Short mmCIF file of N, CA and C in Angstrom, two decimals:
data_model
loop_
_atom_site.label_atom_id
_atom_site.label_comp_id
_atom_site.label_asym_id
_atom_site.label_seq_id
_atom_site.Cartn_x
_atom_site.Cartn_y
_atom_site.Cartn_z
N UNK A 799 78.78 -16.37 19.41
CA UNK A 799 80.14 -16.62 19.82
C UNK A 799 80.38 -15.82 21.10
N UNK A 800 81.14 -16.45 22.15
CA UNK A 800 80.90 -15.56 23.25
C UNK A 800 82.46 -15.52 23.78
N UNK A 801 83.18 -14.67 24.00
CA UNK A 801 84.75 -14.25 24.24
C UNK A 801 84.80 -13.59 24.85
N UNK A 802 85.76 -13.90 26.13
CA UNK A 802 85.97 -13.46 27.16
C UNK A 802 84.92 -12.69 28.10
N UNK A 803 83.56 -13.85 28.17
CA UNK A 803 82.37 -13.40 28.91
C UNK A 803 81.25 -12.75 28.04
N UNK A 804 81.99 -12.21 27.21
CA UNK A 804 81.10 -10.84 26.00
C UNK A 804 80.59 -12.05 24.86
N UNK A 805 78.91 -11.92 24.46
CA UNK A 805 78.72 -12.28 23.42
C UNK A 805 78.92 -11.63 22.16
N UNK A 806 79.57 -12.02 20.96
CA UNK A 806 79.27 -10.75 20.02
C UNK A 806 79.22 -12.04 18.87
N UNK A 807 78.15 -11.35 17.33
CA UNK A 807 78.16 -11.84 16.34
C UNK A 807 79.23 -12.60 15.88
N UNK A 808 78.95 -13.26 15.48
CA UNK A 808 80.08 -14.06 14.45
C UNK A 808 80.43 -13.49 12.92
N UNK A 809 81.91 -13.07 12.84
CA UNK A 809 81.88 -12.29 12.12
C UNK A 809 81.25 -13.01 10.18
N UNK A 810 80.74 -11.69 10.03
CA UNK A 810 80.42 -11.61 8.44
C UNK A 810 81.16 -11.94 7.16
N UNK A 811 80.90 -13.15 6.66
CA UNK A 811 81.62 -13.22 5.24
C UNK A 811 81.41 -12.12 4.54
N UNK A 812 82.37 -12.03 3.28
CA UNK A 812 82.09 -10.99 2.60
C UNK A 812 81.26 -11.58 1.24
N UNK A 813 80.61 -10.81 1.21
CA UNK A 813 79.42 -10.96 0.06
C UNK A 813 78.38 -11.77 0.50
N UNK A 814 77.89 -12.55 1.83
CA UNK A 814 76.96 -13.35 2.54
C UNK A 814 75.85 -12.21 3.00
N UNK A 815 74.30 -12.16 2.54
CA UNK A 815 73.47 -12.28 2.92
C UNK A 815 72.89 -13.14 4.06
N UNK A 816 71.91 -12.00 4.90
CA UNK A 816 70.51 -12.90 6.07
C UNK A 816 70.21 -13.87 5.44
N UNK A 817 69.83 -13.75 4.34
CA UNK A 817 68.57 -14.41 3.59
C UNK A 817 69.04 -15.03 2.26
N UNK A 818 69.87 -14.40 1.46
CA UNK A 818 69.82 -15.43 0.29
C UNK A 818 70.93 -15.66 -0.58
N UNK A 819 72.02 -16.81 0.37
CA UNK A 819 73.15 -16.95 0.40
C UNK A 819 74.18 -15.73 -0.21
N UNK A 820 74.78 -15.94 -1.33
CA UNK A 820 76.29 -14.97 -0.90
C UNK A 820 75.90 -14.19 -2.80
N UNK A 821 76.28 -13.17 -2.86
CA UNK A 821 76.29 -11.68 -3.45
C UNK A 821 77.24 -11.12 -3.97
N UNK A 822 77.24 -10.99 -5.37
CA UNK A 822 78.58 -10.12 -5.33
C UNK A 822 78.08 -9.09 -6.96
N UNK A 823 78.64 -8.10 -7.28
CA UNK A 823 78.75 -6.82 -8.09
C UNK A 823 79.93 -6.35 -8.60
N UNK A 824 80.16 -6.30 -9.73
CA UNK A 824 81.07 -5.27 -10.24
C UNK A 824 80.63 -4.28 -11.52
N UNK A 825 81.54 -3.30 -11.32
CA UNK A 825 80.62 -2.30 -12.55
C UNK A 825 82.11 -1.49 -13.07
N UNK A 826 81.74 -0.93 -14.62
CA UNK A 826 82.79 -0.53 -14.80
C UNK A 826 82.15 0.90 -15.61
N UNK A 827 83.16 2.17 -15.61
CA UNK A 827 82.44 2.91 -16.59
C UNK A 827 83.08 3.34 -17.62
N UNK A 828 82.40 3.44 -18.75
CA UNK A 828 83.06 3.48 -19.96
C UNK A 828 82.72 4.62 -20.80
N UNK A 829 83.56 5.31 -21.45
CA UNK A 829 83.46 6.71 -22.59
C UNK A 829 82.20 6.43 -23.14
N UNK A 830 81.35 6.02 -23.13
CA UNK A 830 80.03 5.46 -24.51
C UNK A 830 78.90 6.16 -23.91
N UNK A 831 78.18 6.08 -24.67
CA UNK A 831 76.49 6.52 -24.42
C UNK A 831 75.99 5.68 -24.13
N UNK A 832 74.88 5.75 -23.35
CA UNK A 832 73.69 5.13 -22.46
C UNK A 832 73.40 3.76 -23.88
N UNK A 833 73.47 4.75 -24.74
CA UNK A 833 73.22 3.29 -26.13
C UNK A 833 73.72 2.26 -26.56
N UNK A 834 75.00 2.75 -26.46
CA UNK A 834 76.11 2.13 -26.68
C UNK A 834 76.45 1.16 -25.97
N UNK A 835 76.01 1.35 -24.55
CA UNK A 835 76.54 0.09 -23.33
C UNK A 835 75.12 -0.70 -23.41
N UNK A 836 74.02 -0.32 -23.76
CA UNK A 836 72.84 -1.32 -23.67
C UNK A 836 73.23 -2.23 -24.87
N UNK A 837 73.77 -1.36 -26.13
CA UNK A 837 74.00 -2.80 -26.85
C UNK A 837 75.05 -3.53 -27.04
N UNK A 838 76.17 -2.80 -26.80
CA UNK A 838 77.27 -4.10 -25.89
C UNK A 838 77.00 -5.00 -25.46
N UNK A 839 75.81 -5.04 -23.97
CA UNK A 839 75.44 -5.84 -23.13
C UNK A 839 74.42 -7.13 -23.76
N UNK A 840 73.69 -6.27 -24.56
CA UNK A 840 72.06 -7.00 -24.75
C UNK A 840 72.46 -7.33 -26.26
N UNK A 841 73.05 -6.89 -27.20
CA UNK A 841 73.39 -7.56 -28.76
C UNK A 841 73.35 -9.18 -28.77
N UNK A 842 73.44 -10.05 -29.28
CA UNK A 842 73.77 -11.14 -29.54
C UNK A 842 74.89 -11.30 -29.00
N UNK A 843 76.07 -11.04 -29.76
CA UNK A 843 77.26 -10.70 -29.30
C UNK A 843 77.89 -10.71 -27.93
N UNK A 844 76.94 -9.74 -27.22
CA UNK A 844 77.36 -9.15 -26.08
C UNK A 844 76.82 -10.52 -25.17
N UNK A 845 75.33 -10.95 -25.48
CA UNK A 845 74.85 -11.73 -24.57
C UNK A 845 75.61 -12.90 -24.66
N UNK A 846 76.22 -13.36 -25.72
CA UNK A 846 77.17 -14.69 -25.65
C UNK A 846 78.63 -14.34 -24.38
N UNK A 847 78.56 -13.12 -24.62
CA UNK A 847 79.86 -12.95 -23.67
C UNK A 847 79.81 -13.51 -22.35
N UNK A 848 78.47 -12.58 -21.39
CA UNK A 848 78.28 -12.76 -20.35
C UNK A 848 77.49 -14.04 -19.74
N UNK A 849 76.82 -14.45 -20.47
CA UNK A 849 75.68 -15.49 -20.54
C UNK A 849 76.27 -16.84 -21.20
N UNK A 850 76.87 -17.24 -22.10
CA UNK A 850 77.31 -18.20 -22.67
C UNK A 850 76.88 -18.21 -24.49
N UNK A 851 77.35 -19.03 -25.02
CA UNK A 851 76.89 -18.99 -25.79
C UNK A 851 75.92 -19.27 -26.61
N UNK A 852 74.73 -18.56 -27.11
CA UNK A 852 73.57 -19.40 -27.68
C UNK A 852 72.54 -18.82 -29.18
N UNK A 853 72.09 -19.47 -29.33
CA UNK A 853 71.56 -18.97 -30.86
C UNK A 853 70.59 -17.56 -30.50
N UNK A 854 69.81 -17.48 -29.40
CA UNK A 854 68.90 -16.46 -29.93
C UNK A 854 68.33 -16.46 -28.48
N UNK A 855 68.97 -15.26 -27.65
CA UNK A 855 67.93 -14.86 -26.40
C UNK A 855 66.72 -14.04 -26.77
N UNK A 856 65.35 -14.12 -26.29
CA UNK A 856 64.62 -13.27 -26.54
C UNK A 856 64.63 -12.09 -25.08
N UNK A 857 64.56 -11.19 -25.37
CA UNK A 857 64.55 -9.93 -23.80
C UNK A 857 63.64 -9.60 -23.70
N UNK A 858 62.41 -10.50 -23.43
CA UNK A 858 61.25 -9.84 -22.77
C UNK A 858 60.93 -11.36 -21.58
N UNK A 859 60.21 -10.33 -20.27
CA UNK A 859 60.05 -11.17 -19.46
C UNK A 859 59.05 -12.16 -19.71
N UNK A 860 59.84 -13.61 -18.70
CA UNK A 860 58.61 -14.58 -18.84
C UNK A 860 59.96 -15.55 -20.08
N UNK A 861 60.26 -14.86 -20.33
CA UNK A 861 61.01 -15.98 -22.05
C UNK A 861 62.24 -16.75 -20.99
N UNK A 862 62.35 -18.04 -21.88
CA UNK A 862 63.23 -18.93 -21.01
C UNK A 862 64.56 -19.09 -22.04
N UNK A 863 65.37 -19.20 -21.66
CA UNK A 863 66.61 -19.42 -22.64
C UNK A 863 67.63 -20.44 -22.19
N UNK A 864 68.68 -20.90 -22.97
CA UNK A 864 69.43 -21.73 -22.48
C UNK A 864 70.82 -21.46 -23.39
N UNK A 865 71.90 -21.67 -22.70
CA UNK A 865 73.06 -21.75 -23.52
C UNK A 865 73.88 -22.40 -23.22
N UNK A 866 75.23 -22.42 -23.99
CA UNK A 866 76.05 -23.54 -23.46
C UNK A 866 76.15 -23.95 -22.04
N UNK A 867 76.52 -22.76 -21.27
CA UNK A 867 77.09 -22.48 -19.79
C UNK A 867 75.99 -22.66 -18.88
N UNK A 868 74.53 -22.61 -19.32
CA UNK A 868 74.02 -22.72 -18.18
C UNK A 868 72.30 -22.25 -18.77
N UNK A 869 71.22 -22.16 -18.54
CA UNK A 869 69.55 -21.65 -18.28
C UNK A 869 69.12 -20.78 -17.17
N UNK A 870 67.98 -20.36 -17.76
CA UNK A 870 67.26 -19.16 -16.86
C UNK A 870 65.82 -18.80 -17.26
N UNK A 871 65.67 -17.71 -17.06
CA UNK A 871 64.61 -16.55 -17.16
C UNK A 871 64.69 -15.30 -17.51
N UNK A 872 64.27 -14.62 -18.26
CA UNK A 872 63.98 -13.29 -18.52
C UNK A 872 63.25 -12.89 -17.13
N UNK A 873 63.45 -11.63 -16.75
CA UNK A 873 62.74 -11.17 -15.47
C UNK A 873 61.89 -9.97 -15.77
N UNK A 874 63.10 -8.77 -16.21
CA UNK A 874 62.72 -7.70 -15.95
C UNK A 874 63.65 -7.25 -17.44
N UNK A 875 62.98 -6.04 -18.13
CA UNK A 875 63.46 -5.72 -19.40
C UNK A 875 63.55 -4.34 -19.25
N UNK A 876 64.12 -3.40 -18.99
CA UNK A 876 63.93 -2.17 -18.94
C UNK A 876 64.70 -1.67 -19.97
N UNK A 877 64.56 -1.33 -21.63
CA UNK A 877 65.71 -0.57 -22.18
C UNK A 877 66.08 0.22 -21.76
N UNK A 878 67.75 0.26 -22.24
CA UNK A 878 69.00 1.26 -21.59
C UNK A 878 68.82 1.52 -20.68
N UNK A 879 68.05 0.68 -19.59
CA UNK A 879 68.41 0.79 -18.04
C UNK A 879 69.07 -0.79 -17.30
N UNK A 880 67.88 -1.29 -17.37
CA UNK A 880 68.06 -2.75 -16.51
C UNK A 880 67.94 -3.81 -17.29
N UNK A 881 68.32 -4.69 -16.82
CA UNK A 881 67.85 -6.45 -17.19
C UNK A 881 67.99 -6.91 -15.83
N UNK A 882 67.03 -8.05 -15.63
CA UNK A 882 67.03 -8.84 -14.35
C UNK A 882 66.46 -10.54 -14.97
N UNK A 883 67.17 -10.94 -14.40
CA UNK A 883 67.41 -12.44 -15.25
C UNK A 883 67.22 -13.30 -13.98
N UNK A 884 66.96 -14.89 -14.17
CA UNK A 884 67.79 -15.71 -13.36
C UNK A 884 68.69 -17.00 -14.25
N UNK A 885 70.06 -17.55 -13.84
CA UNK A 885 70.68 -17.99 -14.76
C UNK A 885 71.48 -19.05 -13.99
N UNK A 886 71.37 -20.33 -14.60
CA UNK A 886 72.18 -20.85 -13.72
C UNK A 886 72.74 -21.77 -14.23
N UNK A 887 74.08 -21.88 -14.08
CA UNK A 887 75.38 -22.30 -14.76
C UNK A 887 74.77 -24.06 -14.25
N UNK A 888 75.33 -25.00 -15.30
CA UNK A 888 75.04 -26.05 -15.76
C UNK A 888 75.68 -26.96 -14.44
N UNK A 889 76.87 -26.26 -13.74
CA UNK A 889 77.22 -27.30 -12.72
C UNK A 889 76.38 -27.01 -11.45
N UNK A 890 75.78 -25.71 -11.37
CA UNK A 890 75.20 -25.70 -9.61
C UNK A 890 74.01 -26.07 -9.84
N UNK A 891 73.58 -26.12 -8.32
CA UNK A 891 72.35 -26.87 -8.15
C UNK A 891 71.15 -25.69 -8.18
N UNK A 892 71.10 -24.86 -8.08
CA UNK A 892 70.27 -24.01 -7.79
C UNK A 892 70.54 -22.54 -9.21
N UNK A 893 69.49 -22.12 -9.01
CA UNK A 893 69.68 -20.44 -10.03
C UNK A 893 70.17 -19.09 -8.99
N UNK A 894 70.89 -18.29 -9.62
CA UNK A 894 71.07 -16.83 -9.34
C UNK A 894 70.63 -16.07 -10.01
N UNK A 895 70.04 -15.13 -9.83
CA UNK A 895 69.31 -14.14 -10.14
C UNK A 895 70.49 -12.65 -10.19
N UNK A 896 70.51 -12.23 -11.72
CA UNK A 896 71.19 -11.68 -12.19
C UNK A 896 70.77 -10.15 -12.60
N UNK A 897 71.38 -8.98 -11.84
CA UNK A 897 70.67 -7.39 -12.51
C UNK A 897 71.96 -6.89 -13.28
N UNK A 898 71.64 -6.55 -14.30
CA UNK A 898 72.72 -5.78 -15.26
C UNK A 898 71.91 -4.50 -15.26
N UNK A 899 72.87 -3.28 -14.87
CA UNK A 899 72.41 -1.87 -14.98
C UNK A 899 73.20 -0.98 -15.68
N UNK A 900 72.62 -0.56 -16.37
CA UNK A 900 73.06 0.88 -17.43
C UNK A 900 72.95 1.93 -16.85
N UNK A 901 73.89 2.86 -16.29
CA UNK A 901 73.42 4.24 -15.07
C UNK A 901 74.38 5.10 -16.04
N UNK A 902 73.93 6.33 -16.58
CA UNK A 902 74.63 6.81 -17.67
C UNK A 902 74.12 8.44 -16.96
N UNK A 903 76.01 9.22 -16.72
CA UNK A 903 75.72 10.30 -16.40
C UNK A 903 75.40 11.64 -16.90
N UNK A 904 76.17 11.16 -18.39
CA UNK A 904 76.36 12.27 -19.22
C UNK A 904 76.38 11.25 -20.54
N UNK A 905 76.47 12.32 -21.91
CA UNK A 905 76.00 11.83 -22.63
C UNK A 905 77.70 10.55 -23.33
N UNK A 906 78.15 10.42 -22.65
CA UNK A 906 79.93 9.48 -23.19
C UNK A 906 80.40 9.17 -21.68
N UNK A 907 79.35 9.06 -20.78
CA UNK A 907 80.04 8.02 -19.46
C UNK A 907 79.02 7.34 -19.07
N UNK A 908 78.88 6.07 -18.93
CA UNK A 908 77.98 5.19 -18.83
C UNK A 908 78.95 4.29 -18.20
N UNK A 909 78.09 3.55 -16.69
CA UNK A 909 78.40 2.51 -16.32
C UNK A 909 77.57 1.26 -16.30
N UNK A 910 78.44 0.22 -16.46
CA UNK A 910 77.45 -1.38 -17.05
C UNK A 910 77.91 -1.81 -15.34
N UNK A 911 76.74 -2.56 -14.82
CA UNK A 911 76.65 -2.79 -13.22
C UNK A 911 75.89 -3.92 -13.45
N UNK A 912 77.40 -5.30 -13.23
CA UNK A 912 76.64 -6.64 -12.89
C UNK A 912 76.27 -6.92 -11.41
N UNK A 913 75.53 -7.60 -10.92
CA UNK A 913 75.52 -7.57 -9.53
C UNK A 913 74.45 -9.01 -9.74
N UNK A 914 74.88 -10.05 -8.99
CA UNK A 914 74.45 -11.71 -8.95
C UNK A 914 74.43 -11.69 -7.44
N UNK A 915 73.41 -12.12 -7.05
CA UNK A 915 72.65 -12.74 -5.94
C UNK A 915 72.18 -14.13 -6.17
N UNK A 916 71.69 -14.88 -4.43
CA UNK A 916 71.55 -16.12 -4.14
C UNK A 916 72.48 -16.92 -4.76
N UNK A 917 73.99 -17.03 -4.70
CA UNK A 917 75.03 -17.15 -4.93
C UNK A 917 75.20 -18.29 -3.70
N UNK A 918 75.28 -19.77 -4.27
CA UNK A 918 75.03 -20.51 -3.43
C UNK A 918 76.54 -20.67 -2.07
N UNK A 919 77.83 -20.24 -2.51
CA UNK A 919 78.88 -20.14 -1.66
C UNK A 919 79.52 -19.06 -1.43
N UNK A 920 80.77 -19.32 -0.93
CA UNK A 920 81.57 -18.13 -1.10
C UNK A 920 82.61 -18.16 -2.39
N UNK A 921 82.84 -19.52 -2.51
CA UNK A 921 83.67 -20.01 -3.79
C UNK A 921 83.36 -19.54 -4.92
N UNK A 922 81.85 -19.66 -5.19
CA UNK A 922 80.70 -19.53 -6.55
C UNK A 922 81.06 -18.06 -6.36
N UNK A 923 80.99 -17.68 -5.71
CA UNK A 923 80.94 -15.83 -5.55
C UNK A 923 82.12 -15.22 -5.81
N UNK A 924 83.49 -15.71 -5.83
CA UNK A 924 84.92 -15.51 -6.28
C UNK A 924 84.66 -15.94 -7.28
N UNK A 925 84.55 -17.19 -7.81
CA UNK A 925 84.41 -17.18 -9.82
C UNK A 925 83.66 -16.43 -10.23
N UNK A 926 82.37 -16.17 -9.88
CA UNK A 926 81.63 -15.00 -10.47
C UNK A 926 82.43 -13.45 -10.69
N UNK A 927 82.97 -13.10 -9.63
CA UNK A 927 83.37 -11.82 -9.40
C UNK A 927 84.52 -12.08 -9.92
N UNK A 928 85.37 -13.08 -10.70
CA UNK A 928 86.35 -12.86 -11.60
C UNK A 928 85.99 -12.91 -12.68
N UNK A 929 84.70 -13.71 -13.12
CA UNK A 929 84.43 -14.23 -14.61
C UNK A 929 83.89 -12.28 -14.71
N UNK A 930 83.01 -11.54 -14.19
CA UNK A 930 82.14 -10.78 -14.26
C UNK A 930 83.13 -9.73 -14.82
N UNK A 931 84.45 -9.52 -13.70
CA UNK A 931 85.93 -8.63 -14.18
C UNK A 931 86.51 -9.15 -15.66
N UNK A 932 86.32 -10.08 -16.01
CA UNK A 932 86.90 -10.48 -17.12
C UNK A 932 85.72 -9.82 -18.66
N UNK A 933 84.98 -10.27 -18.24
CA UNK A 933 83.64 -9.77 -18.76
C UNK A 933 83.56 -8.03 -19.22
N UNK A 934 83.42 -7.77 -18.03
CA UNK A 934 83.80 -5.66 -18.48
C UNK A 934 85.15 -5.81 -19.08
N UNK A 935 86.19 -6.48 -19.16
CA UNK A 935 87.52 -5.96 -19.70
C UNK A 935 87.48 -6.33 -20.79
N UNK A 936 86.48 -7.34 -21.47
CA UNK A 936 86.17 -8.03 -22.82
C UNK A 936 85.52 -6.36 -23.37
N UNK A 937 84.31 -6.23 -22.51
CA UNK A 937 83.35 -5.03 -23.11
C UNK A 937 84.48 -4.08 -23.42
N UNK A 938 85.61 -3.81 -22.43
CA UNK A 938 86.43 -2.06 -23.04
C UNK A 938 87.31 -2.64 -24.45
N UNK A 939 87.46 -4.03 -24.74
CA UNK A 939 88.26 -4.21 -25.58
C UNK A 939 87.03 -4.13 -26.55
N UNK A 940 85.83 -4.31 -26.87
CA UNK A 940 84.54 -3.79 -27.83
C UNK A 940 84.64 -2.44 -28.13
N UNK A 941 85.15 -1.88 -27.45
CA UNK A 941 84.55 -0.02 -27.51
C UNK A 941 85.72 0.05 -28.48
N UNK A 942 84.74 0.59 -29.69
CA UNK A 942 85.71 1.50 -30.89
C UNK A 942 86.81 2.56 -30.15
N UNK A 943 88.05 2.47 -30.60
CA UNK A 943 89.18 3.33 -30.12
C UNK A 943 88.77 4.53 -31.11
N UNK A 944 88.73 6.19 -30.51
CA UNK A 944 88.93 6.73 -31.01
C UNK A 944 89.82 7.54 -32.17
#
């Protein structure tokens, strides 16, 4: 783009990648132990939340799954740290590749960190980053009240 003689970039969407369309993350942290948020996330339960609903994910890489909302891949299995998935909702054309992270500072603060890449728009990337907010506010309504 070139203005008033000066070339300069065209400005940056937000959440758009060089390389592999549009990106987005949210994370929340919660009173629980490092344990506690892995099985929130990874339970049956938990995986119907974020994932859709389905009879039986297996969490080791290489395993393929499917649920109401959409199919994927197992990637990466790290207990009470990571999962890395790819998953892709039943209307788009393509998969996103999904990291859920467990980063736990102390032994009752733990944060759950979705973060979805190759996010084919900017649109797809606003429903994500609302469904994902809706998602952690499901998880704090899980956490036993003291």
């Amino acid at each position: 783009m070139v203005i008033g003689g000066n070339e300069i970039e065209n400005p940056k969407i937000i959440g758009q990648t060089k390389t592999v369309g549009f990106q987005v993350g949210v994370r929340r942290t919660f009173p629980i132990s490092q344990e506690e948020a892995w099985n929130l996330v990874t339970s049956q339960d938990g995986l119907n939340l974020w994932l859709g609903e389905s009879k039986n994910i297996i969490l080791e890489p290489g395993q393929k799954y499917i649920t109401k909302s959409g199919y994927g891949e197992i990637r990466v299995v790290k207990p009470l740290q990571q999962l890395r998935l790819t998953w892709q909702k039943i209307e788009w054309e393509k998969a996103a590749t999904v990291q859920v992270r467990i980063i736990s500072s102390s032994s009752n603060k733990t944060t759950i960190s979705f973060h979805h890449e190759k996010l084919s728009n900017q649109n797809v990337r606003e429903e994500m980053k609302l469904y994902l907010e809706k998602v952690l506010e499901e998880i704090k309504e899980r956490i036993p009240k003291n």
